[in-house]
Each structure stands twice: as C-alpha cells, then as structure tokens.
Coordinates of C-alpha atoms and ligand atoms in Angstrom, one line a residue:
M23 CA 0.0 0.0 0.1
T24 CA 1.3 3.4 -0.8
T25 CA 1.7 6.0 2.1
T26 CA 0.1 9.2 2.4
P27 CA 2.0 12.4 2.3
P28 CA 3.2 13.8 5.6
F29 CA 0.2 15.2 7.4
D30 CA -1.3 17.0 10.5
M31 CA -4.8 15.8 11.2
I32 CA -6.6 18.2 13.7
L33 CA -9.6 16.6 15.1
F34 CA -12.3 19.1 16.4
G35 CA -14.7 17.1 18.8
G36 CA -11.6 15.1 19.8
T37 CA -13.2 13.7 23.0
G38 CA -16.7 13.0 21.1
D39 CA -18.2 9.8 20.1
L40 CA -17.3 9.9 16.3
V41 CA -13.7 10.6 16.9
M42 CA -13.5 7.8 19.7
R43 CA -15.7 5.1 17.9
K44 CA -14.8 5.8 14.2
L45 CA -12.0 8.1 13.4
L46 CA -9.3 7.0 15.7
P47 CA -10.0 3.3 15.0
A48 CA -9.9 4.1 11.3
L49 CA -6.6 6.0 11.6
Y50 CA -5.2 3.1 13.7
Q51 CA -6.1 0.6 11.0
A52 CA -4.4 2.8 8.3
H53 CA -1.4 3.1 10.6
K54 CA -1.3 -0.6 11.1
A55 CA -1.5 -1.2 7.4
G56 CA 1.4 0.9 6.8
A57 CA -0.7 3.6 4.9
L58 CA 0.2 6.5 7.1
H59 CA 3.3 8.5 6.6
P60 CA 5.6 8.1 9.5
E61 CA 5.5 12.1 9.8
G62 CA 1.8 12.0 10.3
R63 CA 0.6 13.7 13.4
I64 CA -2.8 13.8 15.0
L65 CA -3.9 16.6 17.2
A66 CA -7.1 16.1 19.1
L67 CA -9.0 19.1 20.4
G68 CA -11.5 19.2 23.0
R69 CA -13.0 21.4 25.8
K70 CA -11.8 19.2 28.6
D71 CA -8.7 20.6 30.2
F72 CA -6.8 17.3 29.8
E73 CA -3.0 16.4 30.0
R74 CA -2.1 14.3 27.0
E75 CA -1.9 11.2 29.3
A76 CA -5.6 11.8 30.5
Y77 CA -6.5 12.0 26.8
V78 CA -4.6 8.9 25.8
A79 CA -6.3 7.0 28.8
Q80 CA -9.7 8.0 27.3
V81 CA -8.5 6.8 23.9
E82 CA -7.5 3.5 25.4
S83 CA -10.9 3.0 27.2
Q84 CA -13.3 4.4 24.5
S85 CA -11.5 3.8 21.2
R86 CA -9.4 0.7 21.6
P87 CA -12.6 -1.5 22.1
H88 CA -13.6 -0.5 18.4
V89 CA -10.5 -1.9 17.1
G90 CA -11.5 -5.3 18.2
A91 CA -9.4 -8.3 17.1
D92 CA -7.2 -6.1 15.0
W93 CA -5.5 -4.7 18.0
V94 CA -1.7 -5.4 18.1
A95 CA 0.4 -4.0 21.0
D96 CA 3.3 -2.7 18.8
A97 CA 1.0 -1.1 16.2
W98 CA -1.3 0.4 18.7
N99 CA 1.7 1.9 20.8
T100 CA 3.3 3.6 17.8
F101 CA 0.0 4.9 16.6
I102 CA -0.7 6.5 20.2
D103 CA 2.7 8.3 19.9
R104 CA 1.3 10.1 16.9
I105 CA -1.6 11.6 19.1
S106 CA -1.4 14.9 21.1
Y107 CA -4.1 16.9 22.7
L108 CA -5.1 20.6 23.1
K109 CA -7.8 22.1 25.1
L110 CA -9.8 24.3 22.7
D111 CA -13.3 25.5 23.0
A112 CA -14.5 26.3 19.5
E113 CA -16.5 29.1 20.9
H114 CA -13.6 30.9 22.4
P115 CA -11.6 32.7 19.7
Q116 CA -8.4 33.0 21.9
D117 CA -8.2 29.2 22.2
F118 CA -7.2 28.9 18.6
A119 CA -4.1 30.8 19.1
P120 CA -1.8 27.7 19.5
L121 CA -2.9 26.6 16.0
A122 CA -0.8 29.3 14.6
Q123 CA 2.1 26.7 14.9
F124 CA 0.8 25.1 11.9
P125 CA 0.4 27.7 9.2
V126 CA 3.5 27.7 7.1
H127 CA 2.4 26.5 4.0
D128 CA 4.6 23.4 3.2
P129 CA 3.5 21.9 -0.2
Q130 CA 5.1 18.7 1.2
R131 CA 2.7 18.5 4.0
V132 CA -1.1 18.5 4.2
T133 CA -3.2 19.8 7.1
V134 CA -6.6 18.3 7.6
C135 CA -9.1 19.9 9.9
Y136 CA -12.0 17.4 10.7
L137 CA -14.8 19.2 12.1
A138 CA -16.5 16.4 14.1
T139 CA -18.6 18.9 16.1
A140 CA -22.2 20.3 15.9
P141 CA -22.7 22.0 12.6
Q142 CA -23.6 25.2 14.3
L143 CA -20.0 25.6 15.2
F144 CA -18.7 25.0 11.6
A145 CA -18.8 28.7 10.5
G146 CA -17.0 30.0 13.6
I147 CA -14.3 27.3 13.5
C148 CA -13.7 28.2 9.8
E149 CA -13.4 31.9 10.7
Q150 CA -11.0 31.2 13.6
L151 CA -8.9 28.9 11.4
A152 CA -8.5 31.6 8.7
R153 CA -7.7 34.1 11.6
V154 CA -4.7 32.1 12.7
G155 CA -3.7 31.5 9.1
L156 CA -4.9 28.0 8.8
N157 CA -6.8 28.4 5.4
H158 CA -3.9 28.3 3.0
P159 CA -4.0 25.8 0.1
G160 CA -2.4 23.2 2.0
V161 CA -5.3 22.9 4.5
R162 CA -8.4 20.5 3.9
V163 CA -11.6 20.7 6.0
V164 CA -13.8 17.8 6.6
L165 CA -17.4 18.6 7.3
E166 CA -19.5 15.9 9.1
K167 CA -23.2 15.5 8.7
P168 CA -25.6 16.8 9.4
L169 CA -24.7 19.8 7.4
G170 CA -27.8 21.8 8.5
H171 CA -31.3 21.2 9.2
D172 CA -33.0 22.3 6.1
L173 CA -32.0 23.9 2.7
A174 CA -31.7 27.4 4.4
S175 CA -29.6 26.4 7.2
S176 CA -27.4 24.1 5.0
N177 CA -26.9 27.0 2.5
A178 CA -26.0 29.3 5.4
I179 CA -23.4 27.0 6.7
N180 CA -21.9 26.3 3.3
A181 CA -21.9 30.1 2.5
A182 CA -20.2 30.9 5.8
V183 CA -17.5 28.3 5.2
A184 CA -16.9 29.3 1.7
Q185 CA -15.9 32.9 2.9
Y186 CA -12.6 31.3 4.0
F187 CA -12.1 28.1 2.0
D188 CA -12.4 27.2 -1.6
E189 CA -14.7 24.4 -2.6
N190 CA -11.8 22.2 -3.5
Q191 CA -10.5 22.4 0.1
L192 CA -13.8 21.2 1.5
Y193 CA -14.6 17.4 2.1
R194 CA -18.3 16.9 2.9
I195 CA -18.4 13.4 4.2
D196 CA -20.9 10.7 3.7
H197 CA -19.5 7.6 5.0
Y198 CA -21.8 5.4 2.8
L199 CA -19.8 6.5 -0.2
G200 CA -16.7 4.9 1.4
K201 CA -18.3 1.5 1.7
E202 CA -16.5 -1.0 -0.5
S203 CA -19.7 -2.4 -2.3
V204 CA -20.6 1.1 -3.3
Q205 CA -17.5 1.6 -5.1
N206 CA -17.8 -1.9 -6.6
L207 CA -21.1 -0.8 -7.9
M208 CA -19.3 1.7 -10.0
A209 CA -16.7 -0.9 -11.0
I210 CA -19.4 -3.4 -12.0
R211 CA -21.5 -0.9 -13.9
F212 CA -18.7 0.9 -15.9
G213 CA -16.0 -1.9 -16.0
N214 CA -18.2 -4.5 -17.6
V215 CA -20.5 -4.3 -20.8
L216 CA -23.1 -6.7 -19.4
F217 CA -25.1 -4.4 -17.2
E218 CA -25.0 -1.0 -18.8
P219 CA -27.3 -1.9 -21.8
L220 CA -29.9 -3.4 -19.3
W221 CA -29.6 -0.5 -16.7
R222 CA -32.5 1.5 -18.0
R223 CA -36.2 1.7 -17.9
D224 CA -36.6 -0.7 -20.7
W225 CA -35.1 -3.5 -18.6
V226 CA -35.4 -2.3 -15.0
D227 CA -38.9 -2.8 -13.3
N228 CA -37.9 -1.0 -9.9
V229 CA -35.1 -0.3 -7.7
Q230 CA -35.1 -0.8 -3.9
I231 CA -32.5 0.6 -1.5
T232 CA -32.8 -0.3 2.2
I233 CA -30.7 0.7 5.1
A234 CA -32.2 -1.0 8.1
E235 CA -30.6 -0.9 11.6
D236 CA -31.4 -3.1 14.4
L237 CA -30.3 -0.5 16.9
G238 CA -32.4 2.3 18.4
V239 CA -31.3 5.8 19.1
E240 CA -28.5 4.6 21.4
G241 CA -28.3 7.4 23.9
R242 CA -28.6 10.0 21.1
G243 CA -32.2 10.7 21.7
D244 CA -31.7 14.5 22.2
F245 CA -30.0 14.8 18.8
Y246 CA -32.2 12.3 17.1
D247 CA -35.5 13.8 18.2
K248 CA -34.7 16.9 16.5
T249 CA -33.5 15.2 13.4
G250 CA -35.4 12.0 12.5
A251 CA -34.9 9.4 9.9
L252 CA -35.5 11.5 6.8
R253 CA -32.8 14.1 7.8
D254 CA -30.4 11.6 9.3
M255 CA -30.3 8.9 6.7
M256 CA -32.4 9.7 3.7
Q257 CA -31.3 13.1 2.8
N258 CA -27.8 12.0 2.6
H259 CA -26.9 8.2 2.6
L260 CA -29.9 6.9 0.7
L261 CA -29.9 9.8 -2.0
Q262 CA -26.1 9.3 -2.4
L263 CA -26.7 5.5 -3.0
L264 CA -29.6 6.3 -5.5
C265 CA -27.0 8.7 -7.4
M266 CA -24.6 5.9 -7.7
V267 CA -27.1 3.7 -9.1
A268 CA -28.8 6.2 -11.4
M269 CA -26.0 8.3 -12.7
E270 CA -24.8 8.4 -16.2
P271 CA -21.2 6.9 -16.9
P272 CA -18.8 9.9 -15.9
A273 CA -16.3 10.8 -18.5
S274 CA -13.5 10.0 -16.1
L275 CA -13.0 9.2 -12.4
E276 CA -11.9 12.8 -11.8
A277 CA -14.0 14.1 -8.7
N278 CA -16.0 16.8 -10.6
A279 CA -16.8 14.4 -13.4
I280 CA -18.4 12.1 -11.0
R281 CA -20.1 14.8 -9.1
D282 CA -21.6 16.4 -12.1
E283 CA -23.3 13.1 -13.0
K284 CA -24.6 12.6 -9.4
L285 CA -26.0 16.3 -9.4
K286 CA -27.9 15.6 -12.6
V287 CA -29.8 12.7 -10.9
L288 CA -30.6 14.8 -7.9
K289 CA -31.9 17.7 -10.3
A290 CA -33.9 15.1 -12.1
L291 CA -35.6 13.7 -9.0
K292 CA -39.5 14.5 -9.2
P293 CA -40.3 17.0 -6.7
F294 CA -43.1 16.0 -4.2
S295 CA -46.4 17.9 -4.2
E296 CA -48.5 17.8 -1.0
S297 CA -50.6 14.8 -2.3
D298 CA -47.5 13.0 -3.4
V299 CA -46.3 13.1 0.2
V300 CA -49.4 11.5 1.4
R301 CA -49.4 8.7 -1.3
K302 CA -45.5 8.2 -1.8
T303 CA -44.1 8.4 1.6
V304 CA -44.5 6.5 4.9
R305 CA -43.1 7.7 8.3
G306 CA -43.1 5.3 11.1
Q307 CA -42.0 5.3 14.8
Y308 CA -41.1 2.2 16.7
R309 CA -43.0 0.9 19.8
S310 CA -41.7 -1.7 22.2
G311 CA -40.9 -5.1 20.8
A312 CA -37.9 -7.5 20.6
V313 CA -34.7 -7.4 18.7
D314 CA -32.8 -10.6 18.6
G315 CA -35.0 -12.1 21.0
K316 CA -34.3 -9.4 23.6
P317 CA -37.1 -7.1 24.6
V318 CA -36.5 -3.3 23.8
V319 CA -38.4 -0.2 24.7
G320 CA -40.4 1.9 22.4
Y321 CA -39.1 5.3 20.8
L322 CA -41.2 7.2 23.2
Q323 CA -39.7 5.4 26.3
E324 CA -36.0 6.1 25.2
P325 CA -34.1 8.7 27.4
N326 CA -34.5 12.3 26.2
I327 CA -37.4 11.8 23.9
P328 CA -40.2 14.2 24.8
P329 CA -43.5 12.7 25.5
G330 CA -45.8 12.6 22.4
S331 CA -42.8 13.1 20.0
V332 CA -43.9 12.7 16.4
T333 CA -40.3 12.2 15.1
E334 CA -40.0 9.5 12.6
T335 CA -37.5 6.5 13.2
F336 CA -38.7 5.1 9.9
V337 CA -39.2 6.3 6.4
A338 CA -40.1 4.8 3.1
V339 CA -40.4 6.7 -0.1
K340 CA -41.2 6.0 -3.6
A341 CA -38.8 8.3 -5.6
E342 CA -38.9 8.8 -9.4
I343 CA -36.2 10.1 -11.7
A344 CA -37.7 12.2 -14.6
N345 CA -35.1 11.5 -17.3
W346 CA -34.9 9.4 -20.4
R347 CA -33.1 6.6 -18.7
W348 CA -35.3 6.2 -15.7
S349 CA -38.7 7.8 -16.3
G350 CA -41.5 5.5 -15.0
V351 CA -39.1 3.3 -12.9
P352 CA -39.9 3.6 -9.1
F353 CA -37.0 3.9 -6.8
F354 CA -38.2 2.6 -3.3
L355 CA -36.0 3.9 -0.6
R356 CA -36.5 3.0 3.2
T357 CA -34.5 3.3 6.4
G358 CA -35.3 2.6 9.9
K359 CA -34.1 2.0 13.5
R360 CA -35.0 -1.0 15.5
M361 CA -35.9 -3.1 12.4
Q362 CA -35.6 -6.8 12.2
E363 CA -32.0 -6.8 11.4
R364 CA -29.0 -4.8 10.3
L365 CA -29.1 -4.7 6.7
A366 CA -28.1 -2.4 3.9
E367 CA -28.6 -3.4 0.3
I368 CA -29.5 -2.1 -3.2
V369 CA -31.8 -4.4 -5.3
I370 CA -32.1 -3.9 -9.0
N371 CA -35.3 -5.8 -10.1
F372 CA -35.2 -6.5 -13.8
R373 CA -38.3 -6.9 -15.9
G374 CA -39.7 -10.4 -16.5
V375 CA -39.6 -12.3 -19.7
P376 CA -42.1 -11.7 -22.3
L377 CA -43.7 -15.1 -22.3
S378 CA -43.5 -18.0 -19.6
L379 CA -42.5 -21.3 -21.2
F380 CA -41.6 -23.3 -18.2
A381 CA -43.1 -24.8 -15.1
G382 CA -41.9 -23.5 -11.8
P383 CA -41.4 -19.7 -10.8
D384 CA -43.0 -17.5 -13.2
P385 CA -40.3 -15.7 -15.2
Q386 CA -42.8 -13.1 -16.4
R387 CA -42.8 -11.7 -12.7
V388 CA -39.2 -11.2 -11.5
A389 CA -36.5 -13.3 -13.3
N390 CA -33.4 -11.4 -12.6
R391 CA -32.4 -9.3 -9.8
L392 CA -29.0 -7.7 -8.9
V393 CA -28.7 -7.5 -5.1
I394 CA -25.6 -5.3 -4.0
R395 CA -25.3 -6.0 -0.3
L396 CA -23.3 -3.4 1.8
Q397 CA -23.7 -4.8 5.2
P398 CA -23.6 -6.7 7.4
D399 CA -21.5 -8.7 4.7
E400 CA -20.5 -7.3 1.4
S401 CA -21.4 -9.2 -1.8
I402 CA -23.1 -8.9 -5.0
R403 CA -25.5 -11.5 -6.1
L404 CA -27.1 -12.1 -9.4
H405 CA -30.4 -13.9 -9.1
F406 CA -31.8 -15.7 -12.1
L407 CA -33.8 -18.8 -13.0
A408 CA -32.3 -22.0 -14.3
K409 CA -33.4 -25.6 -14.9
E410 CA -34.0 -27.7 -11.9
A411 CA -32.1 -30.9 -12.3
G412 CA -33.8 -34.1 -13.4
D413 CA -36.7 -34.7 -15.8
G414 CA -38.8 -32.2 -17.5
M415 CA -38.3 -28.4 -17.9
R416 CA -39.0 -26.8 -14.6
L417 CA -37.3 -23.6 -13.4
Q418 CA -35.8 -22.9 -10.0
P419 CA -34.2 -19.7 -8.6
T420 CA -30.6 -19.6 -8.2
F421 CA -27.8 -17.0 -8.2
L422 CA -24.2 -16.0 -8.9
N423 CA -22.5 -14.8 -5.9
L424 CA -19.6 -12.4 -5.8
D425 CA -18.7 -12.8 -2.1
F426 CA -15.8 -10.4 -1.7
E427 CA -15.3 -11.1 1.9
S428 CA -14.2 -14.8 1.3
T429 CA -12.7 -14.3 -2.0
S430 CA -10.6 -11.2 -1.8
R431 CA -7.1 -11.5 -0.4
T432 CA -6.4 -8.0 0.2
R433 CA -7.6 -6.4 3.7
R434 CA -10.6 -4.2 3.0
A435 CA -10.6 -0.8 4.6
D436 CA -13.6 0.4 6.5
A437 CA -15.5 3.4 5.2
Y438 CA -14.2 6.0 7.6
E439 CA -10.5 4.7 6.9
R440 CA -10.8 4.9 3.2
L441 CA -12.2 8.3 3.3
L442 CA -9.7 9.6 5.7
L443 CA -7.0 8.4 3.5
D444 CA -8.7 10.1 0.5
V445 CA -8.7 13.3 2.3
I446 CA -5.0 13.2 3.1
R447 CA -4.2 12.2 -0.4
G448 CA -6.5 15.0 -1.8
H449 CA -9.1 12.9 -3.6
L450 CA -12.3 14.6 -3.7
G451 CA -14.4 12.1 -5.7
L452 CA -16.2 10.4 -2.8
F453 CA -17.2 13.7 -1.0
M454 CA -20.2 15.7 -1.6
R455 CA -20.0 19.0 -3.6
R456 CA -22.1 22.0 -2.3
D457 CA -24.4 21.9 -5.2
E458 CA -25.3 18.3 -4.6
L459 CA -26.1 18.9 -0.9
A460 CA -28.4 21.8 -1.9
E461 CA -30.3 19.7 -4.4
A462 CA -30.8 16.8 -1.9
W463 CA -32.2 19.3 0.7
R464 CA -34.5 20.8 -2.0
W465 CA -36.0 17.3 -2.7
V466 CA -36.5 16.5 1.1
E467 CA -37.8 19.8 2.1
P468 CA -41.5 19.4 0.7
I469 CA -41.7 16.1 2.6
L470 CA -40.4 17.9 5.8
E471 CA -42.8 20.7 5.6
S472 CA -46.0 18.6 4.6
W473 CA -45.1 16.3 7.7
A474 CA -44.8 19.3 9.8
R475 CA -48.2 20.6 8.7
S476 CA -50.0 17.3 9.0
N477 CA -52.0 16.1 12.0
E478 CA -51.3 12.5 11.4
A479 CA -48.8 10.8 13.8
P480 CA -46.2 8.6 12.4
K481 CA -47.3 5.0 11.8
S482 CA -46.4 2.8 14.7
Y483 CA -44.4 -0.3 14.1
T484 CA -43.1 -2.9 16.5
A485 CA -39.5 -2.9 17.3
G486 CA -37.8 -5.8 15.5
T487 CA -40.0 -5.8 12.4
W488 CA -39.5 -4.4 8.9
G489 CA -41.5 -1.3 9.7
P490 CA -45.2 -0.2 9.4
A491 CA -47.5 -2.2 7.3
A492 CA -48.0 1.0 5.2
S493 CA -44.4 0.3 4.0
S494 CA -45.4 -2.9 2.2
A495 CA -48.5 -1.2 1.0
L496 CA -46.5 1.6 -0.8
L497 CA -45.0 -1.0 -2.8
S498 CA -48.0 -3.3 -3.4
R499 CA -49.8 -0.4 -5.1
D500 CA -47.1 -1.1 -7.9
G501 CA -47.5 -4.7 -7.6
V502 CA -44.1 -4.9 -6.0
S503 CA -42.8 -6.5 -2.8
W504 CA -39.8 -5.6 -0.6
H505 CA -36.8 -7.9 -1.3
E506 CA -37.3 -9.9 1.7
E507 CA -40.9 -10.5 1.2
L508 CA -40.3 -12.1 -2.1
Ligands
LIG1109 C1 -25.1 7.8 10.6 C2 -26.5 8.2 11.3 O1 -24.9 8.8 9.6 O2 -25.3 6.6 10.2 C3 -26.8 7.2 12.5 O3 -26.5 9.5 12.2 C4 -26.6 5.8 11.9 O4 -28.1 7.3 13.1 C5 -25.4 5.6 11.1 O5 -26.8 4.8 12.9 C6 -25.5 4.2 10.4 O6 -24.1 4.0 9.7 P1 -23.6 2.5 9.4 O7 -22.4 2.6 8.8 O8 -23.4 1.9 10.8 O9 -24.8 1.7 8.7

C-alpha cells in the first residue's frame, strides 16, 4: 500500500463519540496497514482540560474496544505516539492561538481539519482557522453531517464556510460512499459491458434501497428527536446511493466528473407535491418489541425523548427520476431504526421475460435481480432462473455470488479509513459538492414541510420488524414487494 504524504490531522470534537468510535480506530487501521506517513501527526481538540496522558487514557478506554481483534500492541503503541491533545473551546477565539504553529504552507505537508462537532460551530471554527492563518491551500476541511437542518440552514453553513475556504478544500463526508460495495457498484457498472445496456427503464422494473438498523437511538435521543430518519439517513446516505445507481457513466473518475453526474440525478428527482407526500411516503415510529430475542423499549420510552414526540424513526419513499433513462421506474427507498436486522442493500429488479415457457417460478414476474449488499456482509448476487435438475423443464431460482469477503485476499478498509486516506491524499471524488447537498435538501424539504403541517402521527411499528404495514402497501400499489418479502 502506498503511504500518504506527511500530514497533521486536527480533530475538532476530539473527545466525542465519532472520534472515539470511528475516526481513531480508522486511523489506527491505516497506521497498522502502513498507509500513514511516519511523519503524520494527530492533534485532538476538546473542551476538557486534559493532559495528554488523560486523553490517551480516554482513547484506551473508549476507542481501543472499537479496534476489536485487530489490536496489536506494537502497532497500537506507535499509533498512540502520533497523538497529542490541546484544550480548545470552539466558541472561544483565543483558544485557537496555539494553532498558529501550523500555518507555514509547506507543499510537502497536508493539514486536515476534521470538524466532528455540531454543525452550528462550523462557520465559527472556519473563521478562527482563517484568523490564525490555517486556510492556506495546504489545508483541507472535513465537514461531518448533518450539514444543516434544512435547505436554508445548510446554505447558510456552506456560504459561511466558503468565505474562508475554496470548494476544493472542502470534504463533505458521507461515510456510505466509502463502503466497498458502493465503489464496487461503479466498477461493476462501468467496468463491464453486461449491465450497462440493461441499466435503464426498458429492462429495470424497480429499484429498492434499504438501510435497516437493528439499533435504536442509542443514547442520542436528544439529537435524534430533532433530526428524524429523513434528515439523518435519507437526505444523505440513501440519496447518495440512489445517485450511484442512477447516474450516467462519468467521462473520467475525476472528482467533478463524478459529482456532475450525481448532481444531474438529484436535479432530475421528481419533486413531491402535498398529495405525493401522502401517497408516496411512509413515516413510522417504533414501539416496544424485541430485537434478536431481547425485549426493547419503544421510541417514546427512550431517554431524552419528549412525551408525544412525532419524530420518525422509519421512512419509506417512492422516488422517481424524470429523465430518459429512468422515467417511470420507481426507486423505493427505506430506512429505519429498530428493524428486524441490520441490513443495507441495493436491489435492482429487472423486468420479467415476455412469455413463460416453463413450469416453476414465473419468469414473467421477476426473473433477474441484482442485489448489492453493503452490510452486514459485502457481496453482489445476481439472481436468475435455471433448470431444476432431473426430468422435465422446470425452473428454479438460483444466483451467482460475488462474495468479496471470502474471495478477496487484500484487507478491506472500513468506510472511514478509506475516506480519511482520501482526504490526506486529496481525492475529492467520494465527497459531496455544495450543489449536490443543496439539491438533496431541495428534494427532501417538501416532505419535511408537509409532515410538519400534517396532524397525522407517524405509523407505529413493533421494534424488531420491517417497519409499518404501510411500507409494504407503498410497494404493493405498484405490484411490487420488498426484497425480503419475495
Ligand atoms: C449515521 C447516522 O450517519 O449513520 C446514524 O447518524 C446511523 O443514526 C449511522 O446509525 C449508520 O451507519 P452504519 O455505517 O453503521 O450503517
């Protein structure tokens, strides 16, 4: 593996959950794999008045468990040597003064400022970074989601940040784009001739994208109740996956070539009218139930959830893309907390054959299905019908399986690891451009507004199921079922 250039990684929100659970473990994995330059340093910033030792102790207790079986004493210790800590309150401009040690623009060295904080702080942090000279061309800023609460607040953050940084210094992260299978989707589509001719309205009946979680709100009740599934998952992760499925082949793998194509898809999404929201969206909220055989409380009983909250923990949507390739093909998207299992997958259901000749499953319904599994395992399966062995001509379902986990010999980086390495290397292709984000908000906003006006509460679903019954009904109106119901 090639190593990165020398770097300084400055982590705002250094004592927070994201840094402890995701970023430090990802950087450790990159370090252990030899991908980080020996002169790469990590500076964690936080409001706590810690000595370095106290911070390292926190990393030991909160971060190391997330490294799991990959923990190796030598690698871990040399990784920890890269880390230092500085007390910094993002709302106190004077706290930024020590960061002035970085500014000399050394073309050989990269400075990454990772803003793993609440988005209200982004503008202020960028202003202070600029004030201490940390906005020269060698600085890259990573902006974590949620980037705003709606179109206006997202535009305001982006405009404020743009006062101090060029667009090509900004890395708006959506960790779903760092998942191996998502990149494989590009490889499969554009590296083979087999799929591209079929990848259109003439041959695709419907597309389904599911991100189901078995977890609940996990102590994030306060944040989640103000956010909900539409903002937390659909506006970003699901729409980005939709773009990867639906975009035209880019002219190259250059970042803007990819982003231009994704933007066209977002712009072609049919806007929702008030009545579309009623007919084509389902919002749900989990009540108590059981996940994995263990009883779990309902959303309203979770800590920090106000009584009677109508925040959705599940959303399903029928989206349509108004362009020549996709017109008339429904894209069913859904996501939820406390669902039956943790599962993320993209399913392309191809049309049936024109005439049934055989006994067995009816190929006029669904004969071929491409299932791109992102998690828990990563695989791509092509389902088709073949002859059942023995006498007669009877069909049976079967599939070709590209199971990367058991067939690939190279270690596969986790999404955050891959994306962090991309930032240090200056690869913008897997990060969202400002206009993409605005389009995604523009599409989501009428749904948010219509729900806010409605007196109807979200549909209740039992924890540990696939969501409210209305989610199946959304598809059955088009004569379709969710993949797991087939
Ligand atoms: C985050 C959401 O963006 O993605 C969380 O804020 C969610 O609510 C998480 O749990 C899911 O990510 P993954 O990679 O675990 O599926």
